[in-house]
Amino acid sequence: GAGVSQSPSNKVTEKGKDVELRCDPISGHTALYWYRQSLGQGLEFLIYFQGNSAPDKSGLPSDRFSAERTGGSVSTLTIQRTQQEDSAVYLCASSLDLPAAVTDTQYFGPGTRLTVL
Amino acid sequence: AQSVTQLGSHVSVSEGALVLLRCNYSSSVPPYLFWYVQYPNQGLQLLLKYTSAATLVKGINGFEAEFKKSETSFHLTKPSAHMSDAAEYFCAVSSYSSASKIIFGSGTRLSIRP
């Protein structure tokens, strides 16, 4: 079966431009996560969607960052007025439910590498 | 607040040698602990996780990790390294009360010498 897919795989943009990153989770997964992986650093939690509940946005670094999940499936992460420090790999993951559950696992997509010039 | 510290950003071992990747955690509540692996040009993959069941957790590809509360550690081991184990390894922590938010360590790059 298909895994988590992300598009584009690479994005180069100019400082000040807006970008949209897309995530297609595994079909049937109700939980969706966005992370950011900067060079030489671990993964930084950004946002979490679970079913119809209000998303946990506590990890978004600034109000330039936003995310939507339409129809409980596809998600889009939008970064407005991009800055050079936004350059990173943006990873999406999905799971059936909460990742800490004994029987649940987060599945990660390949990521989108964003470069802001 | 929760956090994990991975000791050593880069570990190099010979093929066939013991692999030991160190992870210490900080958590004010009983933690859930994870090890993820990221192979070159691939996404993250769960190796194993601890969720308050057995303290010795066995994962894929011959890896295992032991939860030691007294040492606040969750080190990853493999008895005999294989060339295909070369990758980036991430330790992570969450808890039942904040299961949606997994906190990752900065990663350890494992290199295997022939």
mmCIF file of N, CA, C and O in Angstrom, chain B residues 27-106:
data_model
loop_
_atom_site.group_PDB
_atom_site.id
_atom_site.type_symbol
_atom_site.label_atom_id
_atom_site.label_comp_id
_atom_site.label_asym_id
_atom_site.label_seq_id
_atom_site.Cartn_x
_atom_site.Cartn_y
_atom_site.Cartn_z
ATOM 1 N N SER B 27 12.004 13.675 31.994
ATOM 2 C CA SER B 27 10.546 13.720 31.947
ATOM 3 C C SER B 27 9.997 13.726 33.365
ATOM 4 O O SER B 27 10.424 12.933 34.198
ATOM 5 N N SER B 28 9.027 14.574 33.603
ATOM 6 C CA SER B 28 8.416 14.661 34.934
ATOM 7 C C SER B 28 7.286 13.655 35.101
ATOM 8 O O SER B 28 6.755 13.500 36.204
ATOM 9 N N VAL B 29 6.921 12.991 34.024
ATOM 10 C CA VAL B 29 5.873 11.965 34.045
ATOM 11 C C VAL B 29 6.443 10.711 33.399
ATOM 12 O O VAL B 29 7.464 10.782 32.709
ATOM 13 N N PRO B 30 5.807 9.572 33.635
ATOM 14 C CA PRO B 30 6.308 8.348 32.998
ATOM 15 C C PRO B 30 6.423 8.533 31.489
ATOM 16 O O PRO B 30 5.457 8.926 30.839
ATOM 17 N N PRO B 31 7.591 8.271 30.953
ATOM 18 C CA PRO B 31 7.799 8.565 29.525
ATOM 19 C C PRO B 31 7.438 7.404 28.612
ATOM 20 O O PRO B 31 7.437 6.246 29.022
ATOM 21 N N TYR B 32 7.143 7.760 27.392
ATOM 22 C CA TYR B 32 7.166 6.813 26.295
ATOM 23 C C TYR B 32 8.433 7.159 25.499
ATOM 24 O O TYR B 32 8.711 8.330 25.249
ATOM 25 N N LEU B 33 9.183 6.158 25.099
ATOM 26 C CA LEU B 33 10.463 6.399 24.443
ATOM 27 C C LEU B 33 10.537 5.667 23.118
ATOM 28 O O LEU B 33 10.008 4.560 22.974
ATOM 29 N N PHE B 34 11.202 6.277 22.174
ATOM 30 C CA PHE B 34 11.261 5.760 20.809
ATOM 31 C C PHE B 34 12.686 5.874 20.271
ATOM 32 O O PHE B 34 13.450 6.740 20.658
ATOM 33 N N TRP B 35 12.994 4.969 19.368
ATOM 34 C CA TRP B 35 14.164 5.119 18.505
ATOM 35 C C TRP B 35 13.676 5.050 17.064
ATOM 36 O O TRP B 35 12.962 4.123 16.680
ATOM 37 N N TYR B 36 14.093 6.062 16.283
ATOM 38 C CA TYR B 36 13.799 6.104 14.866
ATOM 39 C C TYR B 36 15.112 6.044 14.095
ATOM 40 O O TYR B 36 16.149 6.518 14.565
ATOM 41 N N VAL B 37 15.054 5.516 12.868
ATOM 42 C CA VAL B 37 16.222 5.468 11.999
ATOM 43 C C VAL B 37 15.883 6.157 10.684
ATOM 44 O O VAL B 37 14.755 6.078 10.198
ATOM 45 N N GLN B 38 16.863 6.899 10.176
ATOM 46 C CA GLN B 38 16.695 7.581 8.890
ATOM 47 C C GLN B 38 17.838 7.156 7.985
ATOM 48 O O GLN B 38 18.979 7.614 8.158
ATOM 49 N N TYR B 39 17.541 6.282 7.026
ATOM 50 C CA TYR B 39 18.548 5.867 6.055
ATOM 51 C C TYR B 39 18.735 6.983 5.032
ATOM 52 O O TYR B 39 17.834 7.799 4.824
ATOM 53 N N PRO B 40 19.895 7.020 4.393
ATOM 54 C CA PRO B 40 20.172 8.075 3.417
ATOM 55 C C PRO B 40 19.065 8.195 2.384
ATOM 56 O O PRO B 40 18.632 7.203 1.797
ATOM 57 N N ASN B 41 18.592 9.415 2.235
ATOM 58 C CA ASN B 41 17.568 9.740 1.233
ATOM 59 C C ASN B 41 16.244 9.008 1.449
ATOM 60 O O ASN B 41 15.481 8.798 0.503
ATOM 61 N N GLN B 42 15.980 8.629 2.692
ATOM 62 C CA GLN B 42 14.710 7.981 3.017
ATOM 63 C C GLN B 42 14.062 8.688 4.200
ATOM 64 O O GLN B 42 14.684 9.469 4.911
ATOM 65 N N GLY B 43 12.800 8.397 4.413
ATOM 66 C CA GLY B 43 12.087 8.956 5.549
ATOM 67 C C GLY B 43 12.418 8.233 6.835
ATOM 68 O O GLY B 43 13.066 7.199 6.842
ATOM 69 N N LEU B 44 11.970 8.793 7.936
ATOM 70 C CA LEU B 44 12.188 8.168 9.241
ATOM 71 C C LEU B 44 11.360 6.904 9.376
ATOM 72 O O LEU B 44 10.226 6.818 8.907
ATOM 73 N N GLN B 45 11.942 5.940 10.070
ATOM 74 C CA GLN B 45 11.276 4.658 10.283
ATOM 75 C C GLN B 45 11.405 4.299 11.749
ATOM 76 O O GLN B 45 12.479 4.423 12.333
ATOM 77 N N LEU B 46 10.305 3.852 12.346
ATOM 78 C CA LEU B 46 10.352 3.474 13.752
ATOM 79 C C LEU B 46 11.140 2.182 13.922
ATOM 80 O O LEU B 46 10.845 1.176 13.276
ATOM 81 N N LEU B 47 12.137 2.210 14.809
ATOM 82 C CA LEU B 47 12.912 1.020 15.136
ATOM 83 C C LEU B 47 12.249 0.249 16.265
ATOM 84 O O LEU B 47 12.088 -0.964 16.195
ATOM 85 N N LEU B 48 11.902 0.985 17.328
ATOM 86 C CA LEU B 48 11.281 0.365 18.487
ATOM 87 C C LEU B 48 10.715 1.453 19.394
ATOM 88 O O LEU B 48 11.054 2.626 19.229
ATOM 89 N N LYS B 49 9.850 1.016 20.323
ATOM 90 C CA LYS B 49 9.302 1.983 21.265
ATOM 91 C C LYS B 49 9.022 1.318 22.602
ATOM 92 O O LYS B 49 8.722 0.113 22.660
ATOM 93 N N TYR B 50 9.124 2.103 23.649
ATOM 94 C CA TYR B 50 8.837 1.673 25.002
ATOM 95 C C TYR B 50 7.604 2.430 25.493
ATOM 96 O O TYR B 50 7.582 3.664 25.469
ATOM 97 N N THR B 51 6.596 1.653 25.931
ATOM 98 C CA THR B 51 5.374 2.298 26.420
ATOM 99 C C THR B 51 4.941 1.690 27.736
ATOM 100 O O THR B 51 3.764 1.385 27.938
ATOM 101 N N SER B 52 5.877 1.496 28.624
ATOM 102 C CA SER B 52 5.660 1.051 30.004
ATOM 103 C C SER B 52 5.370 -0.437 30.138
ATOM 104 O O SER B 52 4.877 -0.868 31.158
ATOM 105 N N ALA B 53 5.647 -1.178 29.115
ATOM 106 C CA ALA B 53 5.528 -2.635 29.232
ATOM 107 C C ALA B 53 6.921 -3.175 29.610
ATOM 108 O O ALA B 53 7.526 -2.698 30.546
ATOM 109 N N ALA B 54 7.441 -4.132 28.906
ATOM 110 C CA ALA B 54 8.750 -4.690 29.212
ATOM 111 C C ALA B 54 9.838 -3.635 29.063
ATOM 112 O O ALA B 54 9.813 -2.828 28.139
ATOM 113 N N THR B 55 10.799 -3.647 29.985
ATOM 114 C CA THR B 55 11.848 -2.625 29.931
ATOM 115 C C THR B 55 12.865 -2.896 28.824
ATOM 116 O O THR B 55 13.536 -1.966 28.374
ATOM 117 N N LEU B 56 12.988 -4.136 28.405
ATOM 118 C CA LEU B 56 13.867 -4.459 27.278
ATOM 119 C C LEU B 56 12.991 -4.583 26.042
ATOM 120 O O LEU B 56 12.132 -5.450 25.964
ATOM 121 N N VAL B 57 13.227 -3.694 25.105
ATOM 122 C CA VAL B 57 12.394 -3.634 23.915
ATOM 123 C C VAL B 57 13.192 -4.088 22.701
ATOM 124 O O VAL B 57 14.305 -3.595 22.470
ATOM 125 N N LYS B 58 12.638 -4.989 21.964
ATOM 126 C CA LYS B 58 13.294 -5.467 20.749
ATOM 127 C C LYS B 58 12.647 -4.827 19.536
ATOM 128 O O LYS B 58 11.411 -4.712 19.463
ATOM 129 N N GLY B 59 13.493 -4.396 18.604
ATOM 130 C CA GLY B 59 12.984 -3.743 17.413
ATOM 131 C C GLY B 59 13.370 -4.482 16.158
ATOM 132 O O GLY B 59 13.768 -5.648 16.189
ATOM 133 N N ILE B 60 13.290 -3.762 15.059
ATOM 134 C CA ILE B 60 13.609 -4.367 13.774
ATOM 135 C C ILE B 60 15.119 -4.405 13.554
ATOM 136 O O ILE B 60 15.864 -3.696 14.233
ATOM 137 N N ASN B 61 15.542 -5.236 12.646
ATOM 138 C CA ASN B 61 16.943 -5.325 12.220
ATOM 139 C C ASN B 61 17.908 -5.667 13.349
ATOM 140 O O ASN B 61 19.085 -5.311 13.286
ATOM 141 N N GLY B 62 17.435 -6.368 14.357
ATOM 142 C CA GLY B 62 18.305 -6.832 15.431
ATOM 143 C C GLY B 62 18.630 -5.823 16.497
ATOM 144 O O GLY B 62 19.447 -6.082 17.384
ATOM 145 N N PHE B 63 18.019 -4.661 16.454
ATOM 146 C CA PHE B 63 18.257 -3.636 17.467
ATOM 147 C C PHE B 63 17.379 -3.869 18.696
ATOM 148 O O PHE B 63 16.285 -4.410 18.591
ATOM 149 N N GLU B 64 17.874 -3.442 19.831
ATOM 150 C CA GLU B 64 17.092 -3.457 21.049
ATOM 151 C C GLU B 64 17.519 -2.311 21.940
ATOM 152 O O GLU B 64 18.594 -1.717 21.756
ATOM 153 N N ALA B 65 16.642 -1.949 22.868
ATOM 154 C CA ALA B 65 16.933 -0.862 23.795
ATOM 155 C C ALA B 65 16.364 -1.223 25.156
ATOM 156 O O ALA B 65 15.337 -1.896 25.251
ATOM 157 N N GLU B 66 17.040 -0.781 26.189
ATOM 158 C CA GLU B 66 16.606 -1.069 27.545
ATOM 159 C C GLU B 66 16.276 0.209 28.283
ATOM 160 O O GLU B 66 17.094 1.146 28.331
ATOM 161 N N PHE B 67 15.083 0.264 28.845
ATOM 162 C CA PHE B 67 14.653 1.404 29.644
ATOM 163 C C PHE B 67 15.184 1.236 31.063
ATOM 164 O O PHE B 67 14.887 0.249 31.730
ATOM 165 N N LYS B 68 15.997 2.197 31.496
ATOM 166 C CA LYS B 68 16.543 2.181 32.855
ATOM 167 C C LYS B 68 16.121 3.461 33.558
ATOM 168 O O LYS B 68 16.727 4.518 33.353
ATOM 169 N N LYS B 69 15.101 3.331 34.400
ATOM 170 C CA LYS B 69 14.568 4.508 35.082
ATOM 171 C C LYS B 69 15.602 5.141 35.998
ATOM 172 O O LYS B 69 15.708 6.374 36.076
ATOM 173 N N SER B 70 16.378 4.304 36.695
ATOM 174 C CA SER B 70 17.357 4.832 37.647
ATOM 175 C C SER B 70 18.422 5.676 36.961
ATOM 176 O O SER B 70 19.000 6.580 37.565
ATOM 177 N N GLU B 71 18.685 5.356 35.701
ATOM 178 C CA GLU B 71 19.709 6.091 34.949
ATOM 179 C C GLU B 71 19.080 7.064 33.947
ATOM 180 O O GLU B 71 19.824 7.737 33.223
ATOM 181 N N THR B 72 17.778 7.121 33.893
ATOM 182 C CA THR B 72 17.034 7.905 32.887
ATOM 183 C C THR B 72 17.640 7.707 31.507
ATOM 184 O O THR B 72 17.917 8.671 30.770
ATOM 185 N N SER B 73 17.845 6.437 31.168
ATOM 186 C CA SER B 73 18.482 6.140 29.883
ATOM 187 C C SER B 73 17.638 5.195 29.057
ATOM 188 O O SER B 73 16.791 4.444 29.578
ATOM 189 N N PHE B 74 17.897 5.221 27.775
ATOM 190 C CA PHE B 74 17.213 4.334 26.817
ATOM 191 C C PHE B 74 18.194 4.108 25.668
ATOM 192 O O PHE B 74 17.963 4.496 24.529
ATOM 193 N N HIS B 75 19.303 3.465 25.983
ATOM 194 C CA HIS B 75 20.367 3.261 24.984
ATOM 195 C C HIS B 75 19.985 2.190 23.969
ATOM 196 O O HIS B 75 19.369 1.179 24.323
ATOM 197 N N LEU B 76 20.412 2.405 22.755
ATOM 198 C CA LEU B 76 20.124 1.477 21.643
ATOM 199 C C LEU B 76 21.347 0.613 21.389
ATOM 200 O O LEU B 76 22.469 1.133 21.311
ATOM 201 N N THR B 77 21.142 -0.688 21.250
ATOM 202 C CA THR B 77 22.265 -1.589 21.016
ATOM 203 C C THR B 77 21.951 -2.586 19.911
ATOM 204 O O THR B 77 20.792 -2.877 19.612
ATOM 205 N N LYS B 78 23.038 -3.094 19.334
ATOM 206 C CA LYS B 78 22.955 -4.194 18.384
ATOM 207 C C LYS B 78 24.254 -4.968 18.524
ATOM 208 O O LYS B 78 25.335 -4.377 18.497
ATOM 209 N N PRO B 79 24.191 -6.280 18.718
ATOM 210 C CA PRO B 79 25.406 -7.053 19.018
ATOM 211 C C PRO B 79 26.456 -6.999 17.914
ATOM 212 O O PRO B 79 27.654 -6.956 18.207
ATOM 213 N N SER B 80 26.010 -6.992 16.660
ATOM 214 C CA SER B 80 26.965 -7.086 15.562
ATOM 215 C C SER B 80 26.545 -6.150 14.437
ATOM 216 O O SER B 80 25.504 -6.361 13.798
ATOM 217 N N ALA B 81 27.345 -5.137 14.180
ATOM 218 C CA ALA B 81 26.994 -4.136 13.181
ATOM 219 C C ALA B 81 27.124 -4.682 11.773
ATOM 220 O O ALA B 81 28.039 -5.464 11.457
ATOM 221 N N HIS B 82 26.222 -4.220 10.932
ATOM 222 C CA HIS B 82 26.256 -4.567 9.514
ATOM 223 C C HIS B 82 26.381 -3.285 8.716
ATOM 224 O O HIS B 82 25.937 -2.226 9.154
ATOM 225 N N MET B 83 26.974 -3.391 7.549
ATOM 226 C CA MET B 83 27.171 -2.194 6.718
ATOM 227 C C MET B 83 25.853 -1.465 6.471
ATOM 228 O O MET B 83 25.814 -0.235 6.403
ATOM 229 N N SER B 84 24.771 -2.207 6.371
ATOM 230 C CA SER B 84 23.468 -1.602 6.078
ATOM 231 C C SER B 84 22.894 -0.815 7.259
ATOM 232 O O SER B 84 21.860 -0.161 7.115
ATOM 233 N N ASP B 85 23.562 -0.878 8.413
ATOM 234 C CA ASP B 85 23.089 -0.133 9.580
ATOM 235 C C ASP B 85 23.506 1.338 9.532
ATOM 236 O O ASP B 85 23.064 2.129 10.369
ATOM 237 N N ALA B 86 24.347 1.684 8.596
ATOM 238 C CA ALA B 86 24.797 3.074 8.487
ATOM 239 C C ALA B 86 23.594 3.973 8.211
ATOM 240 O O ALA B 86 22.898 3.811 7.200
ATOM 241 N N ALA B 87 23.358 4.911 9.127
ATOM 242 C CA ALA B 87 22.174 5.768 9.051
ATOM 243 C C ALA B 87 22.234 6.799 10.165
ATOM 244 O O ALA B 87 23.162 6.818 10.969
ATOM 245 N N GLU B 88 21.198 7.642 10.223
ATOM 246 C CA GLU B 88 21.021 8.581 11.335
ATOM 247 C C GLU B 88 19.979 8.000 12.261
ATOM 248 O O GLU B 88 18.918 7.546 11.820
ATOM 249 N N TYR B 89 20.270 8.029 13.554
ATOM 250 C CA TYR B 89 19.370 7.465 14.547
ATOM 251 C C TYR B 89 18.908 8.559 15.497
ATOM 252 O O TYR B 89 19.713 9.346 16.006
ATOM 253 N N PHE B 90 17.600 8.559 15.739
ATOM 254 C CA PHE B 90 17.006 9.576 16.600
ATOM 255 C C PHE B 90 16.302 8.919 17.777
ATOM 256 O O PHE B 90 15.480 8.027 17.595
ATOM 257 N N CYS B 91 16.598 9.400 18.948
ATOM 258 C CA CYS B 91 15.874 9.034 20.153
ATOM 259 C C CYS B 91 14.765 10.055 20.367
ATOM 260 O O CYS B 91 14.942 11.243 20.034
ATOM 261 N N ALA B 92 13.624 9.622 20.903
ATOM 262 C CA ALA B 92 12.509 10.547 21.085
ATOM 263 C C ALA B 92 11.708 10.173 22.328
ATOM 264 O O ALA B 92 11.734 9.019 22.770
ATOM 265 N N VAL B 93 11.003 11.161 22.873
ATOM 266 C CA VAL B 93 10.225 10.946 24.092
ATOM 267 C C VAL B 93 8.855 11.611 23.975
ATOM 268 O O VAL B 93 8.704 12.643 23.322
ATOM 269 N N SER B 94 7.868 10.982 24.561
ATOM 270 C CA SER B 94 6.567 11.605 24.747
ATOM 271 C C SER B 94 5.995 11.004 26.025
ATOM 272 O O SER B 94 6.707 10.367 26.793
ATOM 273 N N SER B 95 4.721 11.226 26.255
ATOM 274 C CA SER B 95 4.089 10.639 27.430
ATOM 275 C C SER B 95 2.615 10.456 27.149
ATOM 276 O O SER B 95 2.099 10.991 26.160
ATOM 277 N N TYR B 96 1.942 9.747 28.025
ATOM 278 C CA TYR B 96 0.508 9.525 27.834
ATOM 279 C C TYR B 96 -0.240 10.855 27.830
ATOM 280 O O TYR B 96 -1.162 11.061 27.057
ATOM 281 N N SER B 97 0.198 11.776 28.660
ATOM 282 C CA SER B 97 -0.503 13.056 28.780
ATOM 283 C C SER B 97 -0.211 13.992 27.611
ATOM 284 O O SER B 97 -0.935 14.956 27.396
ATOM 285 N N SER B 98 0.830 13.719 26.865
ATOM 286 C CA SER B 98 1.164 14.572 25.714
ATOM 287 C C SER B 98 1.612 13.703 24.549
ATOM 288 O O SER B 98 2.640 13.954 23.920
ATOM 289 N N ALA B 99 0.831 12.694 24.268
ATOM 290 C CA ALA B 99 1.236 11.709 23.267
ATOM 291 C C ALA B 99 1.330 12.287 21.871
ATOM 292 O O ALA B 99 2.007 11.734 21.024
ATOM 293 N N SER B 100 0.645 13.406 21.629
ATOM 294 C CA SER B 100 0.690 13.981 20.300
ATOM 295 C C SER B 100 2.004 14.686 20.023
ATOM 296 O O SER B 100 2.323 14.971 18.877
ATOM 297 N N LYS B 101 2.754 14.991 21.047
ATOM 298 C CA LYS B 101 3.960 15.788 20.872
ATOM 299 C C LYS B 101 5.185 14.946 21.204
ATOM 300 O O LYS B 101 5.525 14.749 22.355
ATOM 301 N N ILE B 102 5.819 14.422 20.192
ATOM 302 C CA ILE B 102 7.034 13.644 20.381
ATOM 303 C C ILE B 102 8.222 14.576 20.267
ATOM 304 O O ILE B 102 8.361 15.291 19.276
ATOM 305 N N ILE B 103 9.072 14.562 21.273
ATOM 306 C CA ILE B 103 10.263 15.399 21.299
ATOM 307 C C ILE B 103 11.450 14.562 20.849
ATOM 308 O O ILE B 103 11.760 13.539 21.468
ATOM 309 N N PHE B 104 12.117 15.000 19.796
ATOM 310 C CA PHE B 104 13.223 14.250 19.231
ATOM 311 C C PHE B 104 14.562 14.794 19.705
ATOM 312 O O PHE B 104 14.729 15.988 19.956
ATOM 313 N N GLY B 105 15.533 13.894 19.791
ATOM 314 C CA GLY B 105 16.901 14.303 20.029
ATOM 315 C C GLY B 105 17.527 14.803 18.743
ATOM 316 O O GLY B 105 16.910 14.788 17.681
ATOM 317 N N SER B 106 18.766 15.235 18.856
ATOM 318 C CA SER B 106 19.444 15.846 17.709
ATOM 319 C C SER B 106 20.025 14.819 16.747
ATOM 320 O O SER B 106 20.512 15.186 15.680
#
